[in-house]
mmCIF file of C-alpha atoms in Angstrom:
data_model
loop_
_atom_site.group_PDB
_atom_site.id
_atom_site.type_symbol
_atom_site.label_atom_id
_atom_site.label_comp_id
_atom_site.label_asym_id
_atom_site.label_seq_id
_atom_site.Cartn_x
_atom_site.Cartn_y
_atom_site.Cartn_z
ATOM 1 C CA UNK A 1 -89.483 -8.194 -168.116
ATOM 2 C CA UNK A 2 -89.104 -4.871 -166.397
ATOM 3 C CA UNK A 3 -87.148 -2.000 -167.738
ATOM 4 C CA UNK A 4 -83.408 -2.496 -167.049
ATOM 5 C CA UNK A 5 -82.167 -0.376 -164.167
ATOM 6 C CA UNK A 6 -79.725 1.523 -166.348
ATOM 7 C CA UNK A 7 -82.507 2.627 -168.708
ATOM 8 C CA UNK A 8 -85.342 3.127 -166.260
ATOM 9 C CA UNK A 9 -86.794 6.622 -166.725
ATOM 10 C CA UNK A 10 -85.928 9.011 -163.920
ATOM 11 C CA UNK A 11 -87.990 12.038 -162.947
ATOM 12 C CA UNK A 12 -86.539 15.252 -164.349
ATOM 13 C CA UNK A 13 -86.061 18.395 -162.311
ATOM 14 C CA UNK A 14 -87.351 21.787 -163.522
ATOM 15 C CA UNK A 15 -84.989 24.730 -164.032
ATOM 16 C CA UNK A 16 -84.154 26.419 -160.750
ATOM 17 C CA UNK A 17 -84.549 23.212 -158.705
ATOM 18 C CA UNK A 18 -81.050 23.408 -157.216
ATOM 19 C CA UNK A 19 -81.373 27.137 -156.526
ATOM 20 C CA UNK A 20 -84.659 26.671 -154.681
ATOM 21 C CA UNK A 21 -83.207 23.874 -152.549
ATOM 22 C CA UNK A 22 -80.196 26.055 -151.694
ATOM 23 C CA UNK A 23 -82.445 28.979 -150.801
ATOM 24 C CA UNK A 24 -84.566 26.733 -148.581
ATOM 25 C CA UNK A 25 -81.470 25.626 -146.667
ATOM 26 C CA UNK A 26 -80.234 29.204 -146.317
ATOM 27 C CA UNK A 27 -83.546 30.808 -145.360
ATOM 28 C CA UNK A 28 -84.110 28.618 -142.307
ATOM 29 C CA UNK A 29 -81.170 29.815 -140.161
ATOM 30 C CA UNK A 30 -80.984 33.340 -141.612
ATOM 31 C CA UNK A 31 -82.534 34.978 -138.548
ATOM 32 C CA UNK A 32 -79.757 33.491 -136.420
ATOM 33 C CA UNK A 33 -77.058 34.556 -138.858
ATOM 34 C CA UNK A 34 -78.475 38.077 -138.818
ATOM 35 C CA UNK A 35 -78.130 38.157 -135.031
ATOM 36 C CA UNK A 36 -74.638 36.618 -135.103
ATOM 37 C CA UNK A 37 -73.299 39.012 -137.734
ATOM 38 C CA UNK A 38 -74.538 42.027 -135.755
ATOM 39 C CA UNK A 39 -73.844 40.546 -132.291
ATOM 40 C CA UNK A 40 -71.842 43.540 -130.944
ATOM 41 C CA UNK A 41 -74.761 45.875 -131.699
ATOM 42 C CA UNK A 42 -77.440 43.448 -130.484
ATOM 43 C CA UNK A 43 -75.743 42.794 -127.143
ATOM 44 C CA UNK A 44 -75.189 46.510 -126.561
ATOM 45 C CA UNK A 45 -78.714 47.555 -127.561
ATOM 46 C CA UNK A 46 -80.543 44.945 -125.474
ATOM 47 C CA UNK A 47 -77.895 44.820 -122.706
ATOM 48 C CA UNK A 48 -77.586 41.040 -122.813
ATOM 49 C CA UNK A 49 -74.705 38.813 -121.729
ATOM 50 C CA UNK A 50 -72.742 36.338 -123.838
ATOM 51 C CA UNK A 51 -74.686 33.504 -122.257
ATOM 52 C CA UNK A 52 -77.975 35.189 -123.192
ATOM 53 C CA UNK A 53 -76.685 35.597 -126.739
ATOM 54 C CA UNK A 54 -75.784 31.893 -126.757
ATOM 55 C CA UNK A 55 -79.254 31.021 -125.444
ATOM 56 C CA UNK A 56 -80.857 32.396 -128.624
ATOM 57 C CA UNK A 57 -79.459 29.715 -130.955
ATOM 58 C CA UNK A 58 -80.065 27.230 -128.159
ATOM 59 C CA UNK A 59 -83.788 28.102 -128.223
ATOM 60 C CA UNK A 60 -83.838 27.754 -132.001
ATOM 61 C CA UNK A 61 -82.076 24.429 -132.085
ATOM 62 C CA UNK A 62 -83.928 22.846 -129.161
ATOM 63 C CA UNK A 63 -87.149 23.738 -130.965
ATOM 64 C CA UNK A 64 -85.730 22.270 -134.171
ATOM 65 C CA UNK A 65 -84.687 19.064 -132.381
ATOM 66 C CA UNK A 66 -88.135 18.626 -130.819
ATOM 67 C CA UNK A 67 -89.906 19.322 -134.113
ATOM 68 C CA UNK A 68 -87.609 17.314 -136.407
ATOM 69 C CA UNK A 69 -89.162 13.820 -136.038
ATOM 70 C CA UNK A 70 -92.655 15.125 -136.810
ATOM 71 C CA UNK A 71 -91.559 17.449 -139.606
ATOM 72 C CA UNK A 72 -89.255 14.766 -140.994
ATOM 73 C CA UNK A 73 -92.290 12.537 -141.448
ATOM 74 C CA UNK A 74 -94.145 15.375 -143.156
ATOM 75 C CA UNK A 75 -91.543 15.368 -145.929
ATOM 76 C CA UNK A 76 -92.471 11.741 -146.682
ATOM 77 C CA UNK A 77 -96.227 12.419 -146.608
ATOM 78 C CA UNK A 78 -96.904 15.820 -148.215
ATOM 79 C CA UNK A 79 -96.113 17.597 -151.470
ATOM 80 C CA UNK A 80 -92.613 19.060 -151.539
ATOM 81 C CA UNK A 81 -94.099 22.361 -152.711
ATOM 82 C CA UNK A 82 -96.363 22.507 -149.663
ATOM 83 C CA UNK A 83 -93.552 21.864 -147.203
ATOM 84 C CA UNK A 84 -91.215 24.367 -148.892
ATOM 85 C CA UNK A 85 -93.915 27.047 -148.922
ATOM 86 C CA UNK A 86 -94.384 26.563 -145.189
ATOM 87 C CA UNK A 87 -90.605 26.746 -144.707
ATOM 88 C CA UNK A 88 -90.161 30.051 -146.547
ATOM 89 C CA UNK A 89 -93.183 31.565 -144.805
ATOM 90 C CA UNK A 90 -91.789 30.598 -141.392
ATOM 91 C CA UNK A 91 -88.366 32.023 -142.297
ATOM 92 C CA UNK A 92 -89.893 35.355 -143.277
ATOM 93 C CA UNK A 93 -91.962 35.539 -140.097
ATOM 94 C CA UNK A 94 -88.935 34.759 -137.911
ATOM 95 C CA UNK A 95 -86.940 37.589 -139.515
ATOM 96 C CA UNK A 96 -89.871 39.947 -139.050
ATOM 97 C CA UNK A 97 -90.053 38.848 -135.395
ATOM 98 C CA UNK A 98 -86.348 39.558 -134.863
ATOM 99 C CA UNK A 99 -86.621 42.976 -136.502
ATOM 100 C CA UNK A 100 -89.600 44.052 -134.392
ATOM 101 C CA UNK A 101 -88.854 42.334 -131.068
ATOM 102 C CA UNK A 102 -89.318 44.919 -128.276
ATOM 103 C CA UNK A 103 -87.423 42.847 -125.710
ATOM 104 C CA UNK A 104 -85.145 39.852 -125.251
ATOM 105 C CA UNK A 105 -88.159 37.622 -124.550
ATOM 106 C CA UNK A 106 -89.765 38.416 -127.901
ATOM 107 C CA UNK A 107 -86.424 37.904 -129.617
ATOM 108 C CA UNK A 108 -86.306 34.495 -127.923
ATOM 109 C CA UNK A 109 -89.721 33.615 -129.358
ATOM 110 C CA UNK A 110 -88.698 34.742 -132.847
ATOM 111 C CA UNK A 111 -85.637 32.508 -132.926
ATOM 112 C CA UNK A 112 -87.725 29.583 -131.629
ATOM 113 C CA UNK A 113 -89.878 30.010 -134.750
ATOM 114 C CA UNK A 114 -86.644 30.092 -136.737
ATOM 115 C CA UNK A 115 -85.811 26.694 -135.227
ATOM 116 C CA UNK A 116 -89.134 25.169 -136.238
ATOM 117 C CA UNK A 117 -88.519 26.426 -139.766
ATOM 118 C CA UNK A 118 -85.044 24.884 -139.888
ATOM 119 C CA UNK A 119 -86.473 21.523 -138.822
ATOM 120 C CA UNK A 120 -88.180 21.275 -142.214
ATOM 121 C CA UNK A 121 -85.164 22.066 -144.380
ATOM 122 C CA UNK A 122 -83.063 18.876 -144.425
ATOM 123 C CA UNK A 123 -85.970 16.376 -144.489
ATOM 124 C CA UNK A 124 -87.836 18.008 -147.378
ATOM 125 C CA UNK A 125 -84.764 18.781 -149.482
ATOM 126 C CA UNK A 126 -83.212 15.336 -148.909
ATOM 127 C CA UNK A 127 -86.523 13.723 -149.828
ATOM 128 C CA UNK A 128 -86.766 15.742 -153.043
ATOM 129 C CA UNK A 129 -83.209 14.830 -154.057
ATOM 130 C CA UNK A 130 -83.794 11.138 -153.279
ATOM 131 C CA UNK A 131 -87.006 11.156 -155.345
ATOM 132 C CA UNK A 132 -85.757 13.040 -158.404
ATOM 133 C CA UNK A 133 -81.976 12.522 -158.709
ATOM 134 C CA UNK A 134 -80.309 9.117 -159.306
ATOM 135 C CA UNK A 135 -77.683 7.858 -156.887
ATOM 136 C CA UNK A 136 -74.174 8.565 -158.119
ATOM 137 C CA UNK A 137 -75.233 11.960 -159.427
ATOM 138 C CA UNK A 138 -76.379 13.462 -156.151
ATOM 139 C CA UNK A 139 -73.065 14.691 -154.753
ATOM 140 C CA UNK A 140 -72.794 17.943 -156.686
ATOM 141 C CA UNK A 141 -76.467 18.804 -156.168
ATOM 142 C CA UNK A 142 -76.219 17.955 -152.467
ATOM 143 C CA UNK A 143 -73.163 20.178 -152.229
ATOM 144 C CA UNK A 144 -75.032 23.048 -153.861
ATOM 145 C CA UNK A 145 -78.077 22.426 -151.675
ATOM 146 C CA UNK A 146 -76.142 22.275 -148.402
ATOM 147 C CA UNK A 147 -74.041 25.281 -149.432
ATOM 148 C CA UNK A 148 -77.211 27.330 -149.212
ATOM 149 C CA UNK A 149 -76.562 27.552 -145.485
ATOM 150 C CA UNK A 150 -73.125 29.003 -146.189
ATOM 151 C CA UNK A 151 -74.478 31.356 -148.836
ATOM 152 C CA UNK A 152 -76.769 32.674 -146.130
ATOM 153 C CA UNK A 153 -73.942 32.934 -143.598
ATOM 154 C CA UNK A 154 -71.610 34.568 -146.118
ATOM 155 C CA UNK A 155 -74.196 37.129 -147.222
ATOM 156 C CA UNK A 156 -75.178 37.915 -143.638
ATOM 157 C CA UNK A 157 -71.569 38.364 -142.516
ATOM 158 C CA UNK A 158 -70.680 40.448 -145.563
ATOM 159 C CA UNK A 159 -73.710 42.727 -145.848
ATOM 160 C CA UNK A 160 -75.565 42.969 -142.550
ATOM 161 C CA UNK A 161 -72.873 44.560 -140.304
ATOM 162 C CA UNK A 162 -72.530 47.431 -142.765
ATOM 163 C CA UNK A 163 -76.295 47.778 -143.198
ATOM 164 C CA UNK A 164 -76.677 47.739 -139.425
ATOM 165 C CA UNK A 165 -74.474 50.820 -139.126
ATOM 166 C CA UNK A 166 -76.914 52.655 -141.410
ATOM 167 C CA UNK A 167 -80.309 51.121 -140.587
ATOM 168 C CA UNK A 168 -79.573 49.570 -137.194
ATOM 169 C CA UNK A 169 -79.444 45.836 -136.543
ATOM 170 C CA UNK A 170 -83.243 45.632 -136.719
ATOM 171 C CA UNK A 171 -83.325 47.177 -140.174
ATOM 172 C CA UNK A 172 -80.572 44.831 -141.296
ATOM 173 C CA UNK A 173 -82.581 41.817 -140.095
ATOM 174 C CA UNK A 174 -85.712 43.051 -141.875
ATOM 175 C CA UNK A 175 -83.823 43.475 -145.146
ATOM 176 C CA UNK A 176 -82.825 39.788 -145.049
ATOM 177 C CA UNK A 177 -86.485 38.784 -145.477
ATOM 178 C CA UNK A 178 -86.018 39.264 -149.229
ATOM 179 C CA UNK A 179 -84.397 35.800 -149.260
ATOM 180 C CA UNK A 180 -87.548 34.150 -147.888
ATOM 181 C CA UNK A 181 -89.761 36.095 -150.286
ATOM 182 C CA UNK A 182 -87.618 35.071 -153.267
ATOM 183 C CA UNK A 183 -87.714 31.410 -152.285
ATOM 184 C CA UNK A 184 -91.477 31.460 -151.858
ATOM 185 C CA UNK A 185 -91.870 32.961 -155.326
ATOM 186 C CA UNK A 186 -89.713 30.213 -156.891
ATOM 187 C CA UNK A 187 -91.381 27.165 -155.325
ATOM 188 C CA UNK A 188 -94.190 26.566 -157.801
ATOM 189 C CA UNK A 189 -92.081 26.766 -160.950
ATOM 190 C CA UNK A 190 -88.941 24.985 -159.772
ATOM 191 C CA UNK A 191 -90.144 22.057 -157.635
ATOM 192 C CA UNK A 192 -91.651 18.967 -159.313
ATOM 193 C CA UNK A 193 -95.337 18.430 -158.590
ATOM 194 C CA UNK A 194 -96.726 15.256 -157.061
ATOM 195 C CA UNK A 195 -97.150 13.607 -153.703
ATOM 196 C CA UNK A 196 -94.341 11.331 -152.433
ATOM 197 C CA UNK A 197 -94.738 7.602 -152.983
ATOM 198 C CA UNK A 198 -96.382 5.861 -149.994
ATOM 199 C CA UNK A 199 -94.057 4.887 -147.166
ATOM 200 C CA UNK A 200 -94.233 1.191 -146.285
ATOM 201 C CA UNK A 201 -95.476 0.404 -142.793
ATOM 202 C CA UNK A 202 -92.120 -1.127 -141.853
ATOM 203 C CA UNK A 203 -90.300 2.025 -142.937
ATOM 204 C CA UNK A 204 -92.519 4.220 -140.768
ATOM 205 C CA UNK A 205 -91.070 2.616 -137.642
ATOM 206 C CA UNK A 206 -88.137 4.618 -136.345
ATOM 207 C CA UNK A 207 -86.746 1.550 -134.589
ATOM 208 C CA UNK A 208 -86.309 -0.201 -137.959
ATOM 209 C CA UNK A 209 -83.946 2.416 -139.373
ATOM 210 C CA UNK A 210 -80.423 1.096 -140.111
ATOM 211 C CA UNK A 211 -77.736 1.357 -137.430
ATOM 212 C CA UNK A 212 -75.767 3.764 -139.633
ATOM 213 C CA UNK A 213 -78.522 6.371 -139.206
ATOM 214 C CA UNK A 214 -78.019 6.310 -135.436
ATOM 215 C CA UNK A 215 -74.219 6.443 -135.763
ATOM 216 C CA UNK A 216 -74.495 9.451 -138.066
ATOM 217 C CA UNK A 217 -76.842 11.067 -135.538
ATOM 218 C CA UNK A 218 -74.159 10.753 -132.845
ATOM 219 C CA UNK A 219 -71.509 12.183 -135.167
ATOM 220 C CA UNK A 220 -73.838 15.060 -136.058
ATOM 221 C CA UNK A 221 -74.393 15.772 -132.345
ATOM 222 C CA UNK A 222 -70.676 16.232 -131.574
ATOM 223 C CA UNK A 223 -69.753 18.117 -134.731
ATOM 224 C CA UNK A 224 -72.906 20.221 -134.484
ATOM 225 C CA UNK A 225 -71.894 21.458 -131.038
ATOM 226 C CA UNK A 226 -68.447 22.494 -132.284
ATOM 227 C CA UNK A 227 -69.831 23.981 -135.497
ATOM 228 C CA UNK A 228 -72.476 26.221 -133.983
ATOM 229 C CA UNK A 229 -70.343 27.383 -131.042
ATOM 230 C CA UNK A 230 -67.758 28.596 -133.552
ATOM 231 C CA UNK A 231 -70.383 30.104 -135.859
ATOM 232 C CA UNK A 232 -72.046 32.112 -133.092
ATOM 233 C CA UNK A 233 -68.979 33.438 -131.282
ATOM 234 C CA UNK A 234 -66.396 33.894 -134.024
ATOM 235 C CA UNK A 235 -67.302 37.555 -134.795
ATOM 236 C CA UNK A 236 -67.668 38.455 -131.101
ATOM 237 C CA UNK A 237 -64.317 36.776 -130.339
ATOM 238 C CA UNK A 238 -62.604 38.826 -133.051
ATOM 239 C CA UNK A 239 -64.221 42.009 -131.722
ATOM 240 C CA UNK A 240 -63.417 41.425 -128.038
ATOM 241 C CA UNK A 241 -60.038 39.678 -128.137
ATOM 242 C CA UNK A 242 -58.421 40.720 -131.429
ATOM 243 C CA UNK A 243 -59.772 44.298 -131.327
ATOM 244 C CA UNK A 244 -61.442 44.157 -134.731
ATOM 245 C CA UNK A 245 -64.158 46.685 -135.577
ATOM 246 C CA UNK A 246 -67.744 45.313 -135.751
ATOM 247 C CA UNK A 247 -67.833 45.262 -139.594
ATOM 248 C CA UNK A 248 -64.422 43.553 -139.828
ATOM 249 C CA UNK A 249 -65.333 41.110 -137.070
ATOM 250 C CA UNK A 250 -68.489 40.259 -139.016
ATOM 251 C CA UNK A 251 -66.317 39.428 -142.007
ATOM 252 C CA UNK A 252 -64.893 36.439 -140.114
ATOM 253 C CA UNK A 253 -68.320 34.839 -140.495
ATOM 254 C CA UNK A 254 -68.272 35.769 -144.180
ATOM 255 C CA UNK A 255 -64.873 34.105 -144.657
ATOM 256 C CA UNK A 256 -65.988 30.931 -142.905
ATOM 257 C CA UNK A 257 -69.230 30.883 -144.856
ATOM 258 C CA UNK A 258 -67.604 31.674 -148.199
ATOM 259 C CA UNK A 259 -64.985 28.944 -147.857
ATOM 260 C CA UNK A 260 -67.647 26.574 -146.554
ATOM 261 C CA UNK A 261 -69.821 27.269 -149.587
ATOM 262 C CA UNK A 262 -67.098 26.138 -152.000
ATOM 263 C CA UNK A 263 -65.982 23.307 -149.727
ATOM 264 C CA UNK A 264 -69.455 21.781 -149.454
ATOM 265 C CA UNK A 265 -69.714 21.488 -153.227
ATOM 266 C CA UNK A 266 -66.206 20.007 -153.459
ATOM 267 C CA UNK A 267 -66.741 17.524 -150.610
ATOM 268 C CA UNK A 268 -70.113 16.541 -152.083
ATOM 269 C CA UNK A 269 -68.437 15.548 -155.344
ATOM 270 C CA UNK A 270 -65.675 13.732 -153.459
ATOM 271 C CA UNK A 271 -68.189 11.765 -151.390
ATOM 272 C CA UNK A 272 -69.823 10.503 -154.600
ATOM 273 C CA UNK A 273 -66.522 8.866 -155.568
ATOM 274 C CA UNK A 274 -65.997 6.737 -152.449
ATOM 275 C CA UNK A 275 -67.867 3.621 -151.328
ATOM 276 C CA UNK A 276 -67.909 4.620 -147.680
ATOM 277 C CA UNK A 277 -67.713 8.269 -146.536
ATOM 278 C CA UNK A 278 -66.617 7.591 -142.949
ATOM 279 C CA UNK A 279 -62.944 8.218 -143.705
ATOM 280 C CA UNK A 280 -63.900 11.626 -145.058
ATOM 281 C CA UNK A 281 -65.872 12.373 -141.899
ATOM 282 C CA UNK A 282 -62.844 11.421 -139.781
ATOM 283 C CA UNK A 283 -60.585 13.756 -141.779
ATOM 284 C CA UNK A 284 -63.062 16.624 -141.593
ATOM 285 C CA UNK A 285 -63.300 16.340 -137.792
ATOM 286 C CA UNK A 286 -59.502 16.379 -137.458
ATOM 287 C CA UNK A 287 -59.107 19.494 -139.625
ATOM 288 C CA UNK A 288 -61.956 21.243 -137.796
ATOM 289 C CA UNK A 289 -60.175 20.559 -134.493
ATOM 290 C CA UNK A 290 -56.992 22.068 -135.931
ATOM 291 C CA UNK A 291 -58.986 25.141 -136.996
ATOM 292 C CA UNK A 292 -60.125 25.610 -133.386
ATOM 293 C CA UNK A 293 -56.468 25.355 -132.318
ATOM 294 C CA UNK A 294 -55.676 28.251 -134.663
ATOM 295 C CA UNK A 295 -58.482 30.333 -133.160
ATOM 296 C CA UNK A 296 -57.228 29.573 -129.653
ATOM 297 C CA UNK A 297 -53.683 30.559 -130.598
ATOM 298 C CA UNK A 298 -54.816 33.810 -132.259
ATOM 299 C CA UNK A 299 -55.551 35.455 -128.908
ATOM 300 C CA UNK A 300 -52.578 33.929 -127.100
ATOM 301 C CA UNK A 301 -50.161 35.193 -129.756
ATOM 302 C CA UNK A 302 -52.299 38.214 -130.687
ATOM 303 C CA UNK A 303 -51.913 37.096 -134.289
ATOM 304 C CA UNK A 304 -54.861 38.236 -136.374
ATOM 305 C CA UNK A 305 -53.715 36.100 -139.298
ATOM 306 C CA UNK A 306 -54.351 32.996 -137.194
ATOM 307 C CA UNK A 307 -57.943 34.153 -136.694
ATOM 308 C CA UNK A 308 -58.463 34.388 -140.462
ATOM 309 C CA UNK A 309 -56.641 31.079 -141.039
ATOM 310 C CA UNK A 310 -58.777 29.394 -138.402
ATOM 311 C CA UNK A 311 -61.965 30.820 -139.927
ATOM 312 C CA UNK A 312 -60.970 29.543 -143.386
ATOM 313 C CA UNK A 313 -60.022 26.069 -142.116
ATOM 314 C CA UNK A 314 -63.246 25.921 -140.138
ATOM 315 C CA UNK A 315 -65.205 26.725 -143.289
ATOM 316 C CA UNK A 316 -63.341 24.055 -145.257
ATOM 317 C CA UNK A 317 -63.936 21.336 -142.653
ATOM 318 C CA UNK A 318 -66.448 21.868 -139.849
ATOM 319 C CA UNK A 319 -68.942 23.653 -142.071
ATOM 320 C CA UNK A 320 -68.381 21.339 -145.033
ATOM 321 C CA UNK A 321 -68.926 18.119 -143.060
ATOM 322 C CA UNK A 322 -72.697 18.437 -143.222
ATOM 323 C CA UNK A 323 -72.931 17.584 -146.913
ATOM 324 C CA UNK A 324 -70.961 14.355 -146.387
ATOM 325 C CA UNK A 325 -73.193 13.450 -143.429
ATOM 326 C CA UNK A 326 -76.320 13.953 -145.542
ATOM 327 C CA UNK A 327 -74.992 11.911 -148.461
ATOM 328 C CA UNK A 328 -74.060 9.099 -146.070
ATOM 329 C CA UNK A 329 -77.573 9.232 -144.624
ATOM 330 C CA UNK A 330 -79.193 9.007 -148.056
ATOM 331 C CA UNK A 331 -77.130 5.913 -148.816
ATOM 332 C CA UNK A 332 -77.980 4.261 -145.497
ATOM 333 C CA UNK A 333 -81.711 5.018 -145.231
ATOM 334 C CA UNK A 334 -84.441 3.157 -147.145
ATOM 335 C CA UNK A 335 -85.333 5.259 -150.209
ATOM 336 C CA UNK A 336 -88.891 5.996 -149.102
ATOM 337 C CA UNK A 337 -87.933 6.833 -145.513
ATOM 338 C CA UNK A 338 -85.307 9.486 -146.215
ATOM 339 C CA UNK A 339 -87.494 12.174 -144.643
ATOM 340 C CA UNK A 340 -87.962 10.199 -141.416
ATOM 341 C CA UNK A 341 -84.251 9.345 -141.228
ATOM 342 C CA UNK A 342 -83.333 12.980 -141.892
ATOM 343 C CA UNK A 343 -85.624 14.047 -139.058
ATOM 344 C CA UNK A 344 -83.925 11.631 -136.634
ATOM 345 C CA UNK A 345 -80.450 12.773 -137.661
ATOM 346 C CA UNK A 346 -81.593 16.375 -137.294
ATOM 347 C CA UNK A 347 -82.443 15.708 -133.628
ATOM 348 C CA UNK A 348 -78.767 14.979 -132.947
ATOM 349 C CA UNK A 349 -77.588 17.818 -135.153
ATOM 350 C CA UNK A 350 -79.845 20.419 -133.561
ATOM 351 C CA UNK A 351 -79.192 19.234 -130.012
ATOM 352 C CA UNK A 352 -75.509 19.767 -130.769
ATOM 353 C CA UNK A 353 -76.320 23.153 -132.268
ATOM 354 C CA UNK A 354 -78.219 24.010 -129.068
ATOM 355 C CA UNK A 355 -75.596 22.822 -126.593
ATOM 356 C CA UNK A 356 -72.565 24.308 -128.345
ATOM 357 C CA UNK A 357 -73.333 28.059 -128.217
ATOM 358 C CA UNK A 358 -74.919 27.909 -124.758
ATOM 359 C CA UNK A 359 -72.020 25.957 -123.290
ATOM 360 C CA UNK A 360 -69.456 28.187 -124.983
ATOM 361 C CA UNK A 361 -71.105 31.357 -123.677
ATOM 362 C CA UNK A 362 -71.433 30.004 -120.143
ATOM 363 C CA UNK A 363 -67.768 29.017 -120.101
ATOM 364 C CA UNK A 364 -66.637 32.457 -121.275
ATOM 365 C CA UNK A 365 -68.933 34.279 -118.842
ATOM 366 C CA UNK A 366 -67.818 32.196 -115.851
ATOM 367 C CA UNK A 367 -64.095 32.118 -116.627
ATOM 368 C CA UNK A 368 -63.738 35.518 -118.279
ATOM 369 C CA UNK A 369 -61.640 33.795 -120.954
ATOM 370 C CA UNK A 370 -62.186 32.159 -124.324
ATOM 371 C CA UNK A 371 -59.365 29.655 -123.755
ATOM 372 C CA UNK A 372 -61.396 26.960 -121.997
ATOM 373 C CA UNK A 373 -64.277 27.420 -124.428
ATOM 374 C CA UNK A 374 -62.036 26.810 -127.445
ATOM 375 C CA UNK A 375 -60.558 23.761 -125.696
ATOM 376 C CA UNK A 376 -64.102 22.419 -125.366
ATOM 377 C CA UNK A 377 -64.616 22.901 -129.115
ATOM 378 C CA UNK A 378 -61.362 21.039 -129.773
ATOM 379 C CA UNK A 379 -62.570 18.234 -127.497
ATOM 380 C CA UNK A 380 -65.887 17.928 -129.371
ATOM 381 C CA UNK A 381 -64.016 17.589 -132.660
ATOM 382 C CA UNK A 382 -61.711 14.988 -131.113
ATOM 383 C CA UNK A 383 -64.738 12.953 -130.034
ATOM 384 C CA UNK A 384 -66.179 13.160 -133.554
ATOM 385 C CA UNK A 385 -62.845 11.999 -134.972
ATOM 386 C CA UNK A 386 -62.879 9.050 -132.572
ATOM 387 C CA UNK A 387 -66.382 8.128 -133.752
ATOM 388 C CA UNK A 388 -65.176 8.262 -137.343
ATOM 389 C CA UNK A 389 -62.161 6.084 -136.590
ATOM 390 C CA UNK A 390 -64.325 3.542 -134.768
ATOM 391 C CA UNK A 391 -66.633 3.213 -137.753
ATOM 392 C CA UNK A 392 -63.929 2.502 -140.330
ATOM 393 C CA UNK A 393 -63.289 -1.244 -139.697
ATOM 394 C CA UNK A 394 -66.976 -2.111 -139.782
ATOM 395 C CA UNK A 395 -67.592 0.102 -142.794
ATOM 396 C CA UNK A 396 -65.188 -1.951 -144.948
ATOM 397 C CA UNK A 397 -67.165 -5.120 -144.502
ATOM 398 C CA UNK A 398 -70.601 -3.778 -145.347
ATOM 399 C CA UNK A 399 -72.305 -2.825 -148.598
ATOM 400 C CA UNK A 400 -71.773 0.703 -149.795
ATOM 401 C CA UNK A 401 -75.428 1.600 -150.006
ATOM 402 C CA UNK A 402 -79.010 0.401 -149.899
ATOM 403 C CA UNK A 403 -79.911 -0.385 -153.508
ATOM 404 C CA UNK A 404 -82.290 1.939 -155.263
ATOM 405 C CA UNK A 405 -85.582 0.265 -156.248
#
């Protein structure tokens, strides 16, 4: 007889495993966060419009969406160390490209490289967690891993605006490359060695992925649009409409990222305790929509406290939703096809990330007002909430997860 499931040996993770996964999630988008946190200086220096600023994350996320299916497969086929080393190298090169870009066109190319780097982050980290951490004990680690994005956002919003006043926004971007260098140095000692187990032929076929993967992709598309539009324009909105100084405006991103960091860990643990996470996803979309209402009201009432309240609520909901999405995906996908499924979900997520900032910037540029743009963010959250509500009845009648082998 085989070893009982409860006593089957599980692969152990080396010290620093969680930290390396968090760094890999944070390094990918760091070039974008550097630009967002210093947006008032970037737009003035390069004389670019809000729509052009919004086109930068659009370039990154369209590239990420196009690359995600291929790079998602790579997480199932190659050593985790190899994929992570490529990720940290790409992150460092994208930051170097931002810091040295002589024109808007070169800046555009640098953030496109940033997008390709981000496309590797969720597939490889999800695959490593699925391979080395038993189900039921993944929530906290997933929360820590996904909070790496918020650690990056928090650090960028807190440190880079001040550094930019001393070294310029280019110098601030260059200084952020220390994150990529640190992650690259940690890979060998903190990531288990070994090639992933072979993926069955059936599990290589995208069409054979469970329906829940496609539903989660649609949810990620709508929430991703709202999330990234808010991320990109929150500091600029505070600067232009609430008359905050550039360093204080940058702190709005730090607040959202700091709250999101804690919230992702908390929501990860909560998601481990429920059979189906779709109710949590519904609640998170509703609260994120309310956060956008606070941001809309901040200008109308000229109430700065509503801006800070909206940023905090956004961090606790819109930013935190990603960890619940990823845990739901790992339950729904076949164990040896987590990388492929993560790549498919990332297509929806990154297309939302691409559409949100570009659409938001175009609306503001054409109307001269943030009001309609925030209403669009509220509408995207409402659509996500509707998707969550529609999934609840079916979710009650289905198994909680695909059994682990």
